[in-house]
């Protein structure tokens, strides 16, 4: 009745508004959520931010001195060891007998001056962003005829460094095929040659933003990012805060968790009817027995995380004064996170996959820069403050993503769980070998996976 | 009805002899069932035995007790000073206070005092003012001090063992010892303070598996070797677990158990219900007003707090050899690690202070003496291993899910202890609580921080137990 009372003009207005409102509602309901995290800003020194910003990039050379070596040697000589328990192996932590061997090598055979030359074979730089001197290496590729050069930033984690990438860099910067990479490996602020924040609150979102600013300052508008450990979180954050700059995201550590009800159900069902919940056979093999592999093992291995996320300044104080203590603390991770079975070995299986020279070079970066405490604070700044409430935790990642699932990674994440966070997975690979320190341990495998992922992404990009 | 008829038929068909047999068997089975249903649960746990050196146990046991003197040397002090001088500090974050751990600026002050003013030789004399001894039990040299009382006319002398925890030592009892060994009143104590194996001057186990059940048994053997058959025990931290185990293994020897850290079973539906209800209707679940004040807000006070403060425990319970390695080389690192506990476990609010409030309740001399015991004996790693050995599969057994504790018990609930345990929860573990006191002040290191209050509570507890005790007072000259 009401409608029939209206004149044609009013009817038209009503029709158009309804369609308009309906369309708007449809759009709101079905639009692609972008979950964009604000880019933000920061200043990490004590005191006021100056009016002008220093954007210069200056060369940096890793140096050493006689005093540094002398002091190191004296401290190693004065180490007070505690005998391991009978048949303790690596179950109580780093085995004392093997630690003495490592320390002995470090004292008498490790050549730091030679390793410094190795570090300097790629050009190093520093530039000041948000108040901190950010260190990075910039590796230009050997470009063959007809090859595309793609920029790539690779981000390390804890207790690693940019040095972890030295074995994979040649494979990516001298690759044959359609493209080759120009690689930037920065140091996270508080790690190695990057300056440490002086004020509270520096977390992975801040690191992500700083790395975007770095790429921008270097003239890159569009680039790939790759990472594991903290590097995985930081590069994911980079994809969340400025997706338009991220050509592709490749991770060797997948930290996505499906929502709890879904996870529990898929865990309960997945063991017996994996196909029902989207698990593959390989997923089943890697996840179960669940309590053992995921809960028990993680509890056993996360003591360091717990203390660093709550009392980093206390945790790092002693080992900043004891090179052998620092080595035990860090190398325990290179042992256990490469393969849990290493805990049953007298020597932790360290030298199966890594050379002592490489391992000690990484430790020297922590030792010579006294950065162990700032590196640990990153845990508290990220995890100590309601991580699950952070926007980036629930927000999804929309850029083309490649995931490399290594068999001895701390935790396995099936594709079906990863999908809930990474919306555009172009590649998901069950890697045949390798653990947490993928680039360091299995550079050829990781390089291969990065290349195939990039190839997929590039082939789908509009010309 | 059919079955009853059949039964009646069957019974009537039996001869008198068979009926008697059936009757006796039924009564027998019935009584057995009654017994099984209502028998008293065991009041003890097995004592067991152990050998803690690598290699075979010898045929004869060395039971000698020999005097021990704490010593120091010029080399030790020289080395300590050099290491302190070479400390590499990391500036704390702006306004970090004690929220990230031990504050760097204050740590420098402590290190400076330690380097230039702390007199270790003088402190060694302080340590030696009570007689020290060592004796070998289960393969390990067990250290203890033995403090004889000043006995007044007509006073009863009661033996008492006081057990320390981590990161403390027997030295924590030096302020309370005079109050107990020179007490006026009906009785006075003769006190034994041992060092847990792996801590301080007690030798560390060389093989795996040494936990607080083993420590308890070793201390029982110690008291036996010294000629005590009947004694009190007191403890906090690991000392609480150990003395509880002593009471479970040989209750006939334990005249009374006094704890300043109460670790009752906190699991189960009962706890959850009492937590949910207790906030609004405390009387319904047996909470007092004081309980409510100390427990709630529960998440904040208990769960969040535990997570914030238990990183050390998690690390030490899994990787003790790694955790202790660096701080065994760095005295300042060791000080930061240990003193952070003396700060935070005395009062959580200390985390908001630039200096962690350490010197409010403790003197630097006392704190550093405790640290020197860890430093000079290189015992930090063995002390941490105790955490790993006590967690894991065996932990459930050490937590006496087997039985309650039946010896007379006195509980002192200090307001700033890490977790508050209401009497109603404590009752699920301690069957004979003679005394439960809400202490007015004090935190985790009760004997060290509030010796007078703790002594007072121990004395009033012992008085209660003695007035009801039918067993003769052991008198040891």
PDB file of N, CA, C and O in Angstrom, chain B residues 235-279:
ATOM      1  N   UNK B 235      62.350 -25.865  57.068  1.00  0.00           N
ATOM      2  CA  UNK B 235      62.896 -25.505  55.768  1.00  0.00           C
ATOM      3  C   UNK B 235      61.994 -24.653  54.904  1.00  0.00           C
ATOM      4  O   UNK B 235      60.795 -24.510  55.166  1.00  0.00           O
ATOM      5  N   UNK B 236      62.614 -24.051  53.874  1.00  0.00           N
ATOM      6  CA  UNK B 236      61.906 -23.290  52.849  1.00  0.00           C
ATOM      7  C   UNK B 236      62.541 -23.652  51.524  1.00  0.00           C
ATOM      8  O   UNK B 236      63.621 -24.247  51.494  1.00  0.00           O
ATOM      9  N   UNK B 237      61.876 -23.324  50.411  1.00  0.00           N
ATOM     10  CA  UNK B 237      62.420 -23.626  49.078  1.00  0.00           C
ATOM     11  C   UNK B 237      62.738 -25.135  48.981  1.00  0.00           C
ATOM     12  O   UNK B 237      61.933 -25.947  49.416  1.00  0.00           O
ATOM     13  N   UNK B 238      63.891 -25.515  48.486  1.00  0.00           N
ATOM     14  CA  UNK B 238      64.201 -26.951  48.415  1.00  0.00           C
ATOM     15  C   UNK B 238      64.238 -27.572  49.809  1.00  0.00           C
ATOM     16  O   UNK B 238      63.975 -28.763  49.979  1.00  0.00           O
ATOM     17  N   UNK B 239      64.554 -26.759  50.786  1.00  0.00           N
ATOM     18  CA  UNK B 239      64.557 -27.232  52.167  1.00  0.00           C
ATOM     19  C   UNK B 239      63.181 -27.697  52.597  1.00  0.00           C
ATOM     20  O   UNK B 239      63.045 -28.650  53.363  1.00  0.00           O
ATOM     21  N   UNK B 240      62.146 -27.044  52.081  1.00  0.00           N
ATOM     22  CA  UNK B 240      60.783 -27.455  52.413  1.00  0.00           C
ATOM     23  C   UNK B 240      60.484 -28.815  51.802  1.00  0.00           C
ATOM     24  O   UNK B 240      59.964 -29.709  52.472  1.00  0.00           O
ATOM     25  N   UNK B 241      60.814 -28.998  50.531  1.00  0.00           N
ATOM     26  CA  UNK B 241      60.578 -30.292  49.881  1.00  0.00           C
ATOM     27  C   UNK B 241      61.348 -31.400  50.588  1.00  0.00           C
ATOM     28  O   UNK B 241      60.843 -32.502  50.804  1.00  0.00           O
ATOM     29  N   UNK B 242      62.609 -31.076  50.921  1.00  0.00           N
ATOM     30  CA  UNK B 242      63.472 -32.092  51.523  1.00  0.00           C
ATOM     31  C   UNK B 242      62.979 -32.497  52.901  1.00  0.00           C
ATOM     32  O   UNK B 242      62.908 -33.693  53.222  1.00  0.00           O
ATOM     33  N   UNK B 243      62.632 -31.510  53.733  1.00  0.00           N
ATOM     34  CA  UNK B 243      62.169 -31.855  55.077  1.00  0.00           C
ATOM     35  C   UNK B 243      60.828 -32.572  55.021  1.00  0.00           C
ATOM     36  O   UNK B 243      60.559 -33.458  55.840  1.00  0.00           O
ATOM     37  N   UNK B 244      59.983 -32.237  54.053  1.00  0.00           N
ATOM     38  CA  UNK B 244      58.733 -32.981  53.887  1.00  0.00           C
ATOM     39  C   UNK B 244      59.036 -34.434  53.563  1.00  0.00           C
ATOM     40  O   UNK B 244      58.417 -35.356  54.108  1.00  0.00           O
ATOM     41  N   UNK B 245      60.003 -34.656  52.677  1.00  0.00           N
ATOM     42  CA  UNK B 245      60.345 -36.029  52.327  1.00  0.00           C
ATOM     43  C   UNK B 245      60.920 -36.775  53.523  1.00  0.00           C
ATOM     44  O   UNK B 245      60.655 -37.960  53.720  1.00  0.00           O
ATOM     45  N   UNK B 246      61.677 -36.071  54.348  1.00  0.00           N
ATOM     46  CA  UNK B 246      62.212 -36.700  55.554  1.00  0.00           C
ATOM     47  C   UNK B 246      61.053 -37.160  56.440  1.00  0.00           C
ATOM     48  O   UNK B 246      61.074 -38.260  56.999  1.00  0.00           O
ATOM     49  N   UNK B 247      60.024 -36.317  56.537  1.00  0.00           N
ATOM     50  CA  UNK B 247      58.862 -36.649  57.364  1.00  0.00           C
ATOM     51  C   UNK B 247      58.069 -37.808  56.783  1.00  0.00           C
ATOM     52  O   UNK B 247      57.354 -38.504  57.495  1.00  0.00           O
ATOM     53  N   UNK B 248      58.174 -38.001  55.473  1.00  0.00           N
ATOM     54  CA  UNK B 248      57.454 -39.102  54.848  1.00  0.00           C
ATOM     55  C   UNK B 248      58.234 -40.401  54.928  1.00  0.00           C
ATOM     56  O   UNK B 248      57.661 -41.480  54.978  1.00  0.00           O
ATOM     57  N   UNK B 249      59.566 -40.269  54.928  1.00  0.00           N
ATOM     58  CA  UNK B 249      60.376 -41.486  54.929  1.00  0.00           C
ATOM     59  C   UNK B 249      60.488 -42.082  56.317  1.00  0.00           C
ATOM     60  O   UNK B 249      60.444 -43.296  56.482  1.00  0.00           O
ATOM     61  N   UNK B 250      60.696 -41.195  57.301  1.00  0.00           N
ATOM     62  CA  UNK B 250      60.926 -41.712  58.653  1.00  0.00           C
ATOM     63  C   UNK B 250      60.166 -40.840  59.653  1.00  0.00           C
ATOM     64  O   UNK B 250      60.779 -40.142  60.466  1.00  0.00           O
ATOM     65  N   UNK B 251      58.850 -40.897  59.594  1.00  0.00           N
ATOM     66  CA  UNK B 251      58.058 -40.039  60.490  1.00  0.00           C
ATOM     67  C   UNK B 251      58.359 -40.283  61.969  1.00  0.00           C
ATOM     68  O   UNK B 251      58.224 -39.374  62.780  1.00  0.00           O
ATOM     69  N   UNK B 252      58.791 -41.484  62.278  1.00  0.00           N
ATOM     70  CA  UNK B 252      59.094 -41.777  63.691  1.00  0.00           C
ATOM     71  C   UNK B 252      60.267 -40.969  64.210  1.00  0.00           C
ATOM     72  O   UNK B 252      60.435 -40.812  65.424  1.00  0.00           O
ATOM     73  N   UNK B 253      61.093 -40.443  63.303  1.00  0.00           N
ATOM     74  CA  UNK B 253      62.230 -39.628  63.742  1.00  0.00           C
ATOM     75  C   UNK B 253      61.893 -38.149  63.814  1.00  0.00           C
ATOM     76  O   UNK B 253      62.632 -37.363  64.404  1.00  0.00           O
ATOM     77  N   UNK B 254      60.809 -37.740  63.173  1.00  0.00           N
ATOM     78  CA  UNK B 254      60.509 -36.322  63.052  1.00  0.00           C
ATOM     79  C   UNK B 254      59.523 -35.910  64.123  1.00  0.00           C
ATOM     80  O   UNK B 254      58.337 -36.241  64.069  1.00  0.00           O
ATOM     81  N   UNK B 255      60.049 -35.141  65.059  1.00  0.00           N
ATOM     82  CA  UNK B 255      59.224 -34.677  66.166  1.00  0.00           C
ATOM     83  C   UNK B 255      58.232 -33.620  65.685  1.00  0.00           C
ATOM     84  O   UNK B 255      57.125 -33.513  66.184  1.00  0.00           O
ATOM     85  N   UNK B 256      58.685 -32.846  64.717  1.00  0.00           N
ATOM     86  CA  UNK B 256      57.820 -31.787  64.186  1.00  0.00           C
ATOM     87  C   UNK B 256      58.449 -31.230  62.929  1.00  0.00           C
ATOM     88  O   UNK B 256      59.672 -31.212  62.778  1.00  0.00           O
ATOM     89  N   UNK B 257      57.607 -30.778  62.022  1.00  0.00           N
ATOM     90  CA  UNK B 257      58.044 -30.234  60.739  1.00  0.00           C
ATOM     91  C   UNK B 257      57.557 -28.798  60.651  1.00  0.00           C
ATOM     92  O   UNK B 257      56.356 -28.539  60.787  1.00  0.00           O
ATOM     93  N   UNK B 258      58.483 -27.864  60.429  1.00  0.00           N
ATOM     94  CA  UNK B 258      58.076 -26.469  60.282  1.00  0.00           C
ATOM     95  C   UNK B 258      58.521 -25.958  58.916  1.00  0.00           C
ATOM     96  O   UNK B 258      59.677 -26.141  58.525  1.00  0.00           O
ATOM     97  N   UNK B 259      57.582 -25.339  58.208  1.00  0.00           N
ATOM     98  CA  UNK B 259      57.892 -24.851  56.868  1.00  0.00           C
ATOM     99  C   UNK B 259      57.581 -23.376  56.727  1.00  0.00           C
ATOM    100  O   UNK B 259      56.563 -22.904  57.247  1.00  0.00           O
ATOM    101  N   UNK B 260      58.449 -22.646  56.015  1.00  0.00           N
ATOM    102  CA  UNK B 260      58.085 -21.278  55.670  1.00  0.00           C
ATOM    103  C   UNK B 260      57.698 -21.155  54.196  1.00  0.00           C
ATOM    104  O   UNK B 260      57.383 -20.062  53.728  1.00  0.00           O
ATOM    105  N   UNK B 261      57.745 -22.285  53.495  1.00  0.00           N
ATOM    106  CA  UNK B 261      57.180 -22.282  52.150  1.00  0.00           C
ATOM    107  C   UNK B 261      56.269 -23.496  52.064  1.00  0.00           C
ATOM    108  O   UNK B 261      56.704 -24.619  52.294  1.00  0.00           O
ATOM    109  N   UNK B 262      55.005 -23.232  51.808  1.00  0.00           N
ATOM    110  CA  UNK B 262      54.028 -24.306  51.837  1.00  0.00           C
ATOM    111  C   UNK B 262      53.688 -24.688  50.414  1.00  0.00           C
ATOM    112  O   UNK B 262      53.186 -23.871  49.643  1.00  0.00           O
ATOM    113  N   UNK B 263      53.976 -25.948  50.061  1.00  0.00           N
ATOM    114  CA  UNK B 263      53.710 -26.379  48.700  1.00  0.00           C
ATOM    115  C   UNK B 263      52.686 -27.500  48.688  1.00  0.00           C
ATOM    116  O   UNK B 263      52.978 -28.646  48.509  1.00  0.00           O
ATOM    117  N   UNK B 264      51.475 -27.090  48.939  1.00  0.00           N
ATOM    118  CA  UNK B 264      50.410 -28.104  48.949  1.00  0.00           C
ATOM    119  C   UNK B 264      50.007 -28.448  47.526  1.00  0.00           C
ATOM    120  O   UNK B 264      50.320 -27.732  46.595  1.00  0.00           O
ATOM    121  N   UNK B 265      49.332 -29.547  47.401  1.00  0.00           N
ATOM    122  CA  UNK B 265      48.838 -29.967  46.088  1.00  0.00           C
ATOM    123  C   UNK B 265      47.895 -28.905  45.559  1.00  0.00           C
ATOM    124  O   UNK B 265      46.879 -28.617  46.143  1.00  0.00           O
ATOM    125  N   UNK B 266      48.252 -28.352  44.438  1.00  0.00           N
ATOM    126  CA  UNK B 266      47.415 -27.259  43.942  1.00  0.00           C
ATOM    127  C   UNK B 266      46.599 -27.656  42.739  1.00  0.00           C
ATOM    128  O   UNK B 266      46.052 -26.831  42.058  1.00  0.00           O
ATOM    129  N   UNK B 267      46.549 -28.954  42.462  1.00  0.00           N
ATOM    130  CA  UNK B 267      45.817 -29.345  41.261  1.00  0.00           C
ATOM    131  C   UNK B 267      44.407 -29.756  41.575  1.00  0.00           C
ATOM    132  O   UNK B 267      43.975 -29.762  42.721  1.00  0.00           O
ATOM    133  N   UNK B 268      43.686 -30.136  40.608  1.00  0.00           N
ATOM    134  CA  UNK B 268      42.391 -30.764  40.828  1.00  0.00           C
ATOM    135  C   UNK B 268      41.195 -29.855  40.849  1.00  0.00           C
ATOM    136  O   UNK B 268      41.304 -28.635  40.949  1.00  0.00           O
ATOM    137  N   UNK B 269      40.055 -30.493  40.796  1.00  0.00           N
ATOM    138  CA  UNK B 269      38.777 -29.772  40.730  1.00  0.00           C
ATOM    139  C   UNK B 269      38.533 -28.935  41.973  1.00  0.00           C
ATOM    140  O   UNK B 269      38.015 -27.829  41.895  1.00  0.00           O
ATOM    141  N   UNK B 270      38.963 -29.481  43.117  1.00  0.00           N
ATOM    142  CA  UNK B 270      38.711 -28.781  44.368  1.00  0.00           C
ATOM    143  C   UNK B 270      39.350 -27.397  44.361  1.00  0.00           C
ATOM    144  O   UNK B 270      38.757 -26.403  44.761  1.00  0.00           O
ATOM    145  N   UNK B 271      40.600 -27.348  43.860  1.00  0.00           N
ATOM    146  CA  UNK B 271      41.295 -26.066  43.811  1.00  0.00           C
ATOM    147  C   UNK B 271      40.572 -25.096  42.899  1.00  0.00           C
ATOM    148  O   UNK B 271      40.361 -23.932  43.248  1.00  0.00           O
ATOM    149  N   UNK B 272      40.204 -25.599  41.711  1.00  0.00           N
ATOM    150  CA  UNK B 272      39.554 -24.717  40.750  1.00  0.00           C
ATOM    151  C   UNK B 272      38.258 -24.167  41.321  1.00  0.00           C
ATOM    152  O   UNK B 272      37.979 -22.969  41.259  1.00  0.00           O
ATOM    153  N   UNK B 273      37.466 -25.056  41.919  1.00  0.00           N
ATOM    154  CA  UNK B 273      36.201 -24.624  42.502  1.00  0.00           C
ATOM    155  C   UNK B 273      36.437 -23.614  43.612  1.00  0.00           C
ATOM    156  O   UNK B 273      35.803 -22.550  43.643  1.00  0.00           O
ATOM    157  N   UNK B 274      37.375 -23.936  44.502  1.00  0.00           N
ATOM    158  CA  UNK B 274      37.592 -23.008  45.616  1.00  0.00           C
ATOM    159  C   UNK B 274      38.099 -21.668  45.112  1.00  0.00           C
ATOM    160  O   UNK B 274      37.804 -20.629  45.682  1.00  0.00           O
ATOM    161  N   UNK B 275      38.840 -21.693  43.984  1.00  0.00           N
ATOM    162  CA  UNK B 275      39.292 -20.425  43.427  1.00  0.00           C
ATOM    163  C   UNK B 275      38.136 -19.620  42.861  1.00  0.00           C
ATOM    164  O   UNK B 275      38.057 -18.406  43.025  1.00  0.00           O
ATOM    165  N   UNK B 276      37.236 -20.316  42.165  1.00  0.00           N
ATOM    166  CA  UNK B 276      36.128 -19.608  41.549  1.00  0.00           C
ATOM    167  C   UNK B 276      35.171 -19.059  42.598  1.00  0.00           C
ATOM    168  O   UNK B 276      34.720 -17.925  42.524  1.00  0.00           O
ATOM    169  N   UNK B 277      34.885 -19.910  43.563  1.00  0.00           N
ATOM    170  CA  UNK B 277      33.917 -19.526  44.595  1.00  0.00           C
ATOM    171  C   UNK B 277      34.539 -18.621  45.650  1.00  0.00           C
ATOM    172  O   UNK B 277      33.921 -17.675  46.128  1.00  0.00           O
ATOM    173  N   UNK B 278      35.786 -18.931  45.957  1.00  0.00           N
ATOM    174  CA  UNK B 278      36.443 -18.289  47.099  1.00  0.00           C
ATOM    175  C   UNK B 278      36.506 -16.787  47.088  1.00  0.00           C
ATOM    176  O   UNK B 278      36.616 -16.152  48.122  1.00  0.00           O
ATOM    177  N   UNK B 279      36.442 -16.222  45.856  1.00  0.00           N
ATOM    178  CA  UNK B 279      36.557 -14.773  45.811  1.00  0.00           C
ATOM    179  C   UNK B 279      35.314 -14.106  46.380  1.00  0.00           C
ATOM    180  O   UNK B 279      35.388 -13.026  46.963  1.00  0.00           O
TER     181      UNK B 279
END
